[in-house]
């Protein structure tokens, strides 16, 4: 009989321990695991002052962690009336290994998008942001490649690199955008939003519908590395914005295009706009932009 009583007591204590909350430096835990750093919490009750909570750490029954607060609103919550800061250290992990959403400190805050570490701007940089505004009022282009000679007249079914811009405004030193070559060079690491529009002068769009060669015009941004080369080997990224036209778009009408894209550029990388179009059966040059009304514009803004 005595052995049975002991067994019942032991089982009851074990059951109570399994369901109880654990307190460190406190007999009155407010969560599944509760540490009272200064041993200043009340021995009973559920009323805790902000000062008492400020030196506590606890885990709730929903798996949330509160550092300096007993009511964490998110998975990890350090908001309180004291020093509610979170410190991040450096990491040698690749962005892919850390996975998207990871945060580290590397001379500045960075976050992973799953492919690369990107800067998380937390303060205004020492230099003002770069803004470029330019317009194109002539028909000068470089055909085939940015290294080609400058010519006048755009060509159907060819890469028409847009040069000969007129710069209306550029902040800071005014040297990031070369209006003559149409090349923007990033003065520092950062995200840049680039946009340009073009409009071809009214021309005869007359091309038999062909599913392999649709009637279209493409506005394209090409990003180059930070060397001096403008060869295919120097291309880092290409963004195309395609505007298609219906097969019955025959006649003298304008063909316009535009492209807006965001680029993370490192210092010295270069950005350049060009267009490619297939609007009739000719491969000859001599097409013109609509240079009236301000249709052909370029804007680049550092974020």
Short mmCIF file of C-alpha atoms in Angstrom, two decimals:
data_model
loop_
_atom_site.label_atom_id
_atom_site.label_comp_id
_atom_site.label_asym_id
_atom_site.label_seq_id
_atom_site.Cartn_x
_atom_site.Cartn_y
_atom_site.Cartn_z
CA UNK A 1 0.00 0.00 0.00
CA UNK A 2 2.83 2.38 0.92
CA UNK A 3 4.57 1.70 -2.41
CA UNK A 4 1.38 2.54 -4.28
CA UNK A 5 1.08 5.85 -2.45
CA UNK A 6 4.66 6.80 -3.30
CA UNK A 7 4.05 5.87 -6.94
CA UNK A 8 0.94 8.07 -7.10
CA UNK A 9 2.83 11.00 -5.54
CA UNK A 10 5.74 10.60 -7.97
CA UNK A 11 3.40 10.42 -10.98
CA UNK A 12 1.49 13.49 -9.81
CA UNK A 13 4.70 15.49 -9.37
CA UNK A 14 6.00 14.37 -12.77
CA UNK A 15 2.73 15.38 -14.45
CA UNK A 16 2.77 18.77 -12.73
CA UNK A 17 6.42 19.38 -13.76
CA UNK A 18 5.66 18.49 -17.38
CA UNK A 19 2.90 21.09 -17.54
CA UNK A 20 4.61 23.79 -15.49
CA UNK A 21 6.42 26.89 -16.66
CA UNK A 22 10.11 27.27 -15.94
CA UNK A 23 11.41 30.38 -14.21
CA UNK A 24 15.06 31.35 -13.76
CA UNK A 25 15.60 33.79 -10.87
CA UNK A 26 11.83 34.05 -10.50
CA UNK A 27 9.17 31.83 -8.85
CA UNK A 28 6.52 33.55 -10.98
CA UNK A 29 7.30 32.83 -14.67
CA UNK A 30 5.13 34.62 -17.24
CA UNK A 31 6.03 32.28 -20.11
CA UNK A 32 7.12 28.73 -20.89
CA UNK A 33 10.70 29.82 -20.08
CA UNK A 34 11.25 33.07 -18.19
CA UNK A 35 14.55 34.55 -17.00
CA UNK A 36 14.51 37.48 -14.56
CA UNK A 37 17.93 39.09 -14.86
CA UNK A 38 17.72 41.31 -11.78
CA UNK A 39 15.45 39.11 -9.63
CA UNK A 40 13.10 42.07 -9.27
CA UNK A 41 9.81 40.52 -10.41
CA UNK A 42 6.90 40.03 -8.01
CA UNK A 43 6.60 36.53 -6.49
CA UNK A 44 2.99 36.26 -7.63
CA UNK A 45 0.45 37.88 -9.89
CA UNK A 46 0.58 38.94 -13.53
CA UNK A 47 1.40 42.64 -13.13
CA UNK A 48 4.97 43.55 -14.14
CA UNK A 49 6.28 47.10 -14.46
CA UNK A 50 8.24 48.19 -17.57
CA UNK A 51 11.39 48.39 -15.43
CA UNK A 52 10.90 44.80 -14.23
CA UNK A 53 10.32 43.57 -17.80
CA UNK A 54 13.34 45.46 -19.17
CA UNK A 55 15.83 42.90 -17.75
CA UNK A 56 13.74 39.81 -18.59
CA UNK A 57 13.85 37.31 -21.43
CA UNK A 58 11.01 34.88 -22.01
CA UNK A 59 9.58 32.39 -24.50
CA UNK A 60 5.80 32.27 -24.92
CA UNK A 61 3.68 29.20 -25.58
CA UNK A 62 3.40 30.32 -29.21
CA UNK A 63 7.18 30.20 -29.69
CA UNK A 64 7.77 33.93 -29.58
CA UNK A 65 10.79 35.42 -27.80
CA UNK A 66 10.57 38.65 -25.83
CA UNK A 67 13.72 40.46 -24.76
CA UNK A 68 12.71 43.22 -22.38
CA UNK A 69 9.00 42.64 -22.98
CA UNK A 70 6.56 39.99 -21.75
CA UNK A 71 4.24 40.41 -24.74
CA UNK A 72 6.29 39.82 -27.92
CA UNK A 73 4.25 40.72 -31.00
CA UNK A 74 6.59 38.95 -33.44
CA UNK A 75 8.90 35.93 -33.38
CA UNK A 76 11.71 37.98 -31.78
CA UNK A 77 10.70 41.22 -30.06
CA UNK A 78 13.18 43.51 -28.28
CA UNK A 79 10.98 46.59 -28.05
CA UNK A 80 10.88 48.12 -24.58
CA UNK A 81 11.42 51.38 -22.74
CA UNK A 82 15.12 50.61 -22.24
CA UNK A 83 17.89 49.71 -24.67
CA UNK A 84 15.75 47.78 -27.13
CA UNK A 85 18.37 47.29 -29.84
CA UNK A 86 19.36 44.19 -31.81
CA UNK A 87 22.97 43.70 -32.89
CA UNK A 88 23.98 41.87 -36.09
CA UNK A 89 27.43 40.50 -36.77
CA UNK A 90 29.36 39.74 -39.94
CA UNK A 91 28.86 36.55 -41.94
CA UNK A 92 30.99 34.75 -44.51
CA UNK A 93 28.00 32.83 -45.86
CA UNK A 94 26.98 33.42 -49.46
CA UNK A 95 23.59 35.04 -49.96
CA UNK A 96 22.25 31.75 -51.32
CA UNK A 97 23.51 29.78 -48.30
CA UNK A 98 22.07 32.34 -45.85
CA UNK A 99 18.80 32.26 -47.84
CA UNK A 100 16.52 35.19 -48.57
CA UNK A 101 15.56 37.31 -45.60
CA UNK A 102 18.89 36.94 -43.77
CA UNK A 103 20.54 40.11 -42.42
CA UNK A 104 24.20 40.78 -41.65
CA UNK A 105 26.54 43.68 -40.90
CA UNK A 106 29.33 44.25 -43.43
CA UNK A 107 30.54 47.86 -43.04
CA UNK A 108 26.81 48.57 -43.34
CA UNK A 109 23.61 46.58 -43.05
CA UNK A 110 22.96 44.07 -45.84
CA UNK A 111 20.16 41.62 -46.55
CA UNK A 112 20.01 38.51 -48.72
CA UNK A 113 17.48 38.19 -51.53
CA UNK A 114 18.53 34.57 -52.00
CA UNK A 115 21.03 35.41 -54.77
CA UNK A 116 23.18 38.28 -53.52
CA UNK A 117 23.78 40.49 -50.50
CA UNK A 118 22.18 43.91 -51.02
CA UNK A 119 22.80 47.05 -48.96
CA UNK A 120 20.07 48.09 -46.55
CA UNK A 121 20.42 51.86 -46.51
CA UNK A 122 19.92 53.04 -42.95
CA UNK A 123 21.21 56.60 -43.23
CA UNK A 124 21.59 59.35 -45.77
CA UNK A 125 24.88 58.87 -47.64
CA UNK A 126 27.56 61.50 -47.41
CA UNK A 127 27.03 62.41 -51.07
CA UNK A 128 23.67 63.47 -52.46
CA UNK A 129 21.85 61.00 -54.70
CA UNK A 130 22.55 61.15 -58.43
CA UNK A 131 19.73 62.25 -60.73
CA UNK A 132 20.14 62.54 -64.50
CA UNK A 133 17.63 64.01 -66.96
CA UNK A 134 18.43 64.13 -70.67
CA UNK A 135 16.68 64.47 -74.02
CA UNK A 136 17.53 63.30 -77.52
CA UNK A 137 16.80 65.70 -80.36
CA UNK A 138 18.73 64.21 -83.28
CA UNK A 139 19.06 60.89 -85.11
CA UNK A 140 22.65 59.97 -84.25
CA UNK A 141 23.17 56.34 -83.23
CA UNK A 142 25.84 53.70 -83.12
CA UNK A 143 24.74 50.64 -85.08
CA UNK A 144 25.54 47.05 -84.08
CA UNK A 145 27.66 47.90 -81.01
CA UNK A 146 28.50 50.83 -78.71
CA UNK A 147 32.06 50.73 -80.06
CA UNK A 148 30.97 51.40 -83.65
CA UNK A 149 31.28 54.74 -85.38
CA UNK A 150 28.54 57.29 -84.87
CA UNK A 151 26.13 57.48 -87.81
CA UNK A 152 22.94 59.35 -88.59
CA UNK A 153 19.75 57.42 -89.15
CA UNK A 154 18.31 54.40 -87.38
CA UNK A 155 18.22 50.97 -89.01
CA UNK A 156 15.46 48.39 -89.10
CA UNK A 157 16.41 44.98 -87.61
CA UNK A 158 19.57 46.38 -86.01
CA UNK A 159 20.76 47.47 -82.58
CA UNK A 160 20.51 51.25 -82.47
CA UNK A 161 22.60 52.51 -79.52
CA UNK A 162 21.30 55.94 -78.58
CA UNK A 163 24.10 58.52 -78.42
CA UNK A 164 24.16 62.29 -78.73
CA UNK A 165 21.90 63.19 -75.81
CA UNK A 166 21.38 66.71 -74.51
CA UNK A 167 21.71 66.75 -70.73
CA UNK A 168 19.05 68.88 -69.07
CA UNK A 169 20.09 68.21 -65.46
CA UNK A 170 22.53 66.17 -63.41
CA UNK A 171 23.06 66.48 -59.67
CA UNK A 172 26.40 66.32 -57.83
CA UNK A 173 29.52 66.53 -60.00
CA UNK A 174 27.59 66.23 -63.25
CA UNK A 175 30.07 63.68 -64.59
CA UNK A 176 28.26 60.34 -64.15
CA UNK A 177 26.37 60.59 -67.44
CA UNK A 178 28.26 61.09 -70.70
CA UNK A 179 25.70 62.73 -72.96
CA UNK A 180 27.82 62.21 -76.05
CA UNK A 181 28.11 58.42 -75.67
CA UNK A 182 24.84 57.85 -73.80
CA UNK A 183 26.69 55.92 -71.08
CA UNK A 184 25.93 56.33 -67.37
CA UNK A 185 28.68 55.25 -64.94
CA UNK A 186 27.74 54.41 -61.35
CA UNK A 187 29.73 56.64 -58.95
CA UNK A 188 29.22 54.13 -56.08
CA UNK A 189 27.45 50.91 -55.17
CA UNK A 190 23.70 51.32 -55.11
CA UNK A 191 20.32 50.80 -56.73
CA UNK A 192 19.57 52.96 -59.77
CA UNK A 193 16.20 53.31 -61.50
CA UNK A 194 16.67 53.98 -65.22
CA UNK A 195 13.95 54.96 -67.68
CA UNK A 196 13.90 56.11 -71.28
CA UNK A 197 11.29 56.66 -73.99
CA UNK A 198 11.63 56.88 -77.75
CA UNK A 199 9.27 57.59 -80.61
CA UNK A 200 10.00 56.95 -84.26
CA UNK A 201 8.80 59.51 -86.75
CA UNK A 202 5.78 58.43 -88.81
CA UNK A 203 6.94 55.76 -91.22
CA UNK A 204 5.36 53.16 -93.45
CA UNK A 205 4.81 50.07 -91.30
CA UNK A 206 4.30 47.51 -93.98
CA UNK A 207 5.40 43.99 -93.17
CA UNK A 208 3.61 40.74 -93.85
CA UNK A 209 2.56 39.08 -90.61
CA UNK A 210 5.10 36.42 -89.72
CA UNK A 211 4.93 34.61 -86.34
CA UNK A 212 8.71 34.17 -86.42
CA UNK A 213 9.35 37.84 -87.16
CA UNK A 214 6.62 39.87 -85.43
CA UNK A 215 6.14 43.57 -85.94
CA UNK A 216 7.68 45.04 -82.80
CA UNK A 217 9.96 47.63 -81.25
CA UNK A 218 12.20 46.93 -78.26
CA UNK A 219 13.54 49.44 -75.73
CA UNK A 220 16.62 47.96 -74.07
CA UNK A 221 18.95 48.78 -71.18
CA UNK A 222 22.37 47.16 -71.27
CA UNK A 223 24.54 46.97 -68.15
CA UNK A 224 28.32 46.64 -68.56
CA UNK A 225 31.05 45.81 -66.04
CA UNK A 226 33.44 48.41 -64.60
CA UNK A 227 36.16 48.00 -67.24
CA UNK A 228 36.54 50.14 -70.34
CA UNK A 229 35.19 47.50 -72.72
CA UNK A 230 31.77 47.52 -74.40
CA UNK A 231 32.02 44.05 -75.91
CA UNK A 232 29.60 41.14 -75.32
CA UNK A 233 32.07 39.80 -72.74
CA UNK A 234 31.58 43.00 -70.71
CA UNK A 235 27.78 42.71 -70.49
CA UNK A 236 26.51 42.09 -66.95
CA UNK A 237 22.76 42.27 -67.60
CA UNK A 238 20.26 43.18 -70.32
CA UNK A 239 16.66 44.26 -69.74
CA UNK A 240 14.27 44.39 -72.70
CA UNK A 241 10.85 46.04 -72.84
CA UNK A 242 9.01 44.87 -75.95
CA UNK A 243 6.12 46.70 -77.61
CA UNK A 244 4.38 44.61 -80.27
CA UNK A 245 2.11 45.95 -82.96
CA UNK A 246 -0.84 44.32 -84.67
CA UNK A 247 -0.38 42.91 -88.17
CA UNK A 248 -2.83 45.46 -89.61
CA UNK A 249 -0.77 48.44 -88.40
CA UNK A 250 0.04 49.41 -91.98
CA UNK A 251 0.54 53.04 -92.85
CA UNK A 252 2.34 56.12 -91.69
CA UNK A 253 2.02 55.93 -87.90
CA UNK A 254 4.43 56.46 -85.01
CA UNK A 255 6.08 53.47 -83.35
CA UNK A 256 7.03 54.24 -79.76
CA UNK A 257 8.76 52.36 -76.96
CA UNK A 258 9.82 52.80 -73.36
CA UNK A 259 11.70 50.85 -70.71
CA UNK A 260 12.02 51.35 -66.96
CA UNK A 261 14.15 49.05 -64.83
CA UNK A 262 16.02 48.98 -61.51
CA UNK A 263 19.66 47.94 -61.40
CA UNK A 264 21.99 47.23 -58.51
CA UNK A 265 25.24 48.69 -59.81
CA UNK A 266 28.69 48.55 -58.30
CA UNK A 267 31.11 51.44 -58.63
CA UNK A 268 32.23 51.89 -62.24
CA UNK A 269 29.60 49.71 -63.89
CA UNK A 270 28.01 51.33 -66.93
CA UNK A 271 24.47 51.55 -68.29
CA UNK A 272 23.42 52.37 -71.86
CA UNK A 273 20.08 52.49 -73.75
CA UNK A 274 19.36 51.23 -77.24
CA UNK A 275 16.40 50.20 -79.38
CA UNK A 276 15.78 47.41 -81.88
CA UNK A 277 12.77 47.35 -84.19
CA UNK A 278 11.27 45.24 -86.96
CA UNK A 279 8.61 47.34 -88.67
CA UNK A 280 8.93 46.46 -92.36
CA UNK A 281 10.82 44.18 -94.69
CA UNK A 282 13.82 46.48 -95.16
CA UNK A 283 17.13 46.27 -93.32
CA UNK A 284 18.32 49.66 -94.51
CA UNK A 285 19.18 52.64 -92.35
CA UNK A 286 17.67 56.08 -92.56
CA UNK A 287 14.77 55.95 -90.11
CA UNK A 288 14.30 58.96 -87.86
CA UNK A 289 13.11 59.68 -84.35
CA UNK A 290 10.21 62.02 -83.79
CA UNK A 291 12.26 64.96 -82.58
CA UNK A 292 9.31 67.27 -81.95
CA UNK A 293 7.29 67.39 -78.76
CA UNK A 294 9.91 65.99 -76.41
CA UNK A 295 9.15 62.30 -76.92
CA UNK A 296 12.71 61.02 -76.52
CA UNK A 297 13.84 61.32 -72.92
CA UNK A 298 16.08 59.60 -70.37
CA UNK A 299 16.02 59.66 -66.57
CA UNK A 300 18.33 57.88 -64.12
CA UNK A 301 17.82 58.22 -60.36
CA UNK A 302 19.90 56.77 -57.54
CA UNK A 303 17.73 55.27 -54.81
#
